[in-house]
Amino acid sequence: MKLVDIHGVTQRYGKLTVLHGLDLSLDAGEVLGLLGHNGAGKTTTIKLILGLLRPSEGEVRVLGRAASDLDVRRQLGYLPENVTFYPQLTGRETLRHFARLKGAAPSEVDALLEQVGLGPAAGRRVKTYSKGMRQRLGLAQAILGHPRLLLLDEPTVGLDPIATVELYRLVDRLRAQGTGIILCSHVLPGVETHISRAAILAGGRLQTVGSLAELRREAGLPTRIRVAGHQSGQWLSRWRDAGLDVRPLDGERVEVLALNGHKQQVLQTLIDGQAQDLEVLPPSLEDLYRHYMQRAEQAAGGRP
Ligand SMILES: Nc1ncnc2c1ncn2[C@@H]1O[C@H](COP(=O)(O)OP(=O)(O)OP(=O)(O)O)[C@@H](O)[C@H]1O
């Protein structure tokens, strides 16, 4: 059974259509990165999964049932984009309150606070917490009660680099335990090694969905191959003569953009030429994201 199954969903706010025929699914133990610019429709998709919105058209099934089913809601964890708490309560009191609402064991609370790095601050009032600390408390609240499905809306906003790494570690652990996770973000660095698939939304339209490998195959973007050292000038002229897209970088470094058909060949010549200091950079999630965004803009330009 799919944890989430969104089929042919169109969502309108009055006359404004913000999702157009969305199809999306999520399996247990999978992390789906839902990526898109501001206003792309990510939060709307989350609200549909939470049963807070009913689709104007199409169907949203969560854990095999209607998204509005109360039993389903109890098995979901949600970290909203702008998390707010009662400022007068301590972190521990806040989580105990949510544990009661969720029917989770109060004994979970202290372990969870430790897990998100708030152990030493558990007895302090939330009003004294930094934005990053509030975000961590939000995360602890979301994973209370061991949800089968976790929805994280911009979870790294407000987190410092170390807390961001810790958040992704937690995501990895939960995924290994079988939790299905949807992670909405427009902050791409760091995401790519923690998601199983990426779904790219633009203007309420799904541009693509797949693993990084699938997106790389589909987009057909070049791999960047860099070579450094005193011979880099020779490589530059050689590749230029061969009609490849090549450019000098700072220092004694040269970069060639090799499409799939040329990649093996370029690497083979470098190996045969005993090139030192090689770097092979396949298209990153950011490269792919830019590619699909450009395609979406072109398509939108052609629409009436
Ligand atoms: N309650 C509402 N009434 C009218 N329009 C809305 C409402 N909620 C969202 N929208 C519009 O729907 C579109 C999608 O918004 P949504 O919040 O889903 O985007 P998002 O991808 O989550 O953006 P962000 O990254 O800024 O959170 C936007 O154009 C937004 O203005």
XYZ file of N, CA, C and O and ligand atoms in Angstrom, residues 13 18 37-44 81 154 186, ligand 1:
83
model
N -8.250 28.009 -5.559
C -8.676 28.947 -4.515
C -9.496 29.984 -5.262
O -8.918 30.819 -5.969
N -4.158 26.497 -8.448
C -2.786 26.457 -7.931
C -2.138 25.074 -8.076
O -0.930 24.943 -7.925
N 9.843 26.756 -6.331
C 9.968 28.145 -5.892
C 8.809 28.502 -4.955
O 7.842 27.746 -4.827
N 8.854 29.714 -4.401
C 7.722 30.212 -3.600
C 6.470 30.206 -4.466
O 6.511 30.617 -5.618
N 5.391 29.707 -3.873
C 4.108 29.742 -4.583
C 3.903 28.613 -5.582
O 2.904 28.596 -6.308
N 4.821 27.640 -5.595
C 4.718 26.544 -6.578
C 3.558 25.594 -6.269
O 3.059 24.906 -7.156
N 3.149 25.537 -4.997
C 2.045 24.642 -4.620
C 2.460 23.570 -3.624
O 1.703 22.630 -3.377
N 3.621 23.724 -2.992
C 4.118 22.687 -2.071
C 3.237 22.607 -0.818
O 2.792 21.533 -0.432
N 2.991 23.770 -0.193
C 2.197 23.762 1.042
C 0.766 23.318 0.757
O 0.154 22.607 1.560
N 0.251 23.711 -0.398
C -1.100 23.274 -0.771
C -1.138 21.746 -0.850
O -2.081 21.106 -0.354
N 5.702 25.176 8.146
C 6.761 26.105 7.735
C 7.035 27.126 8.849
O 8.172 27.406 9.173
N 9.790 22.986 4.743
C 10.985 23.831 4.912
C 11.646 23.582 6.277
O 11.830 24.517 7.065
N 12.853 24.839 -0.708
C 13.456 25.525 -1.833
C 14.943 25.757 -1.547
O 15.628 26.429 -2.281
N -5.843 30.338 1.150
C -5.434 30.774 -0.049
N -6.200 31.580 -0.813
C -5.814 31.999 -2.032
N -4.621 31.660 -2.598
C -3.811 30.865 -1.890
C -4.150 30.380 -0.577
N -3.135 29.609 -0.125
C -2.194 29.615 -1.105
N -2.589 30.358 -2.151
C -1.856 30.567 -3.418
O -1.591 29.274 -3.958
C -0.329 29.256 -4.599
C 0.506 28.103 -4.021
O 0.789 28.403 -2.666
P 1.572 27.386 -1.719
O 1.576 27.995 -0.345
O 1.031 26.034 -1.870
O 3.037 27.460 -2.367
P 4.431 26.972 -1.793
O 5.078 26.214 -2.905
O 4.236 26.243 -0.509
O 5.193 28.323 -1.550
P 6.232 28.750 -0.366
O 7.546 28.099 -0.724
O 6.272 30.222 -0.490
O 5.672 28.269 0.929
C 0.283 30.632 -4.403
O 0.022 31.382 -5.567
C -0.501 31.185 -3.227
O -0.583 32.593 -3.296
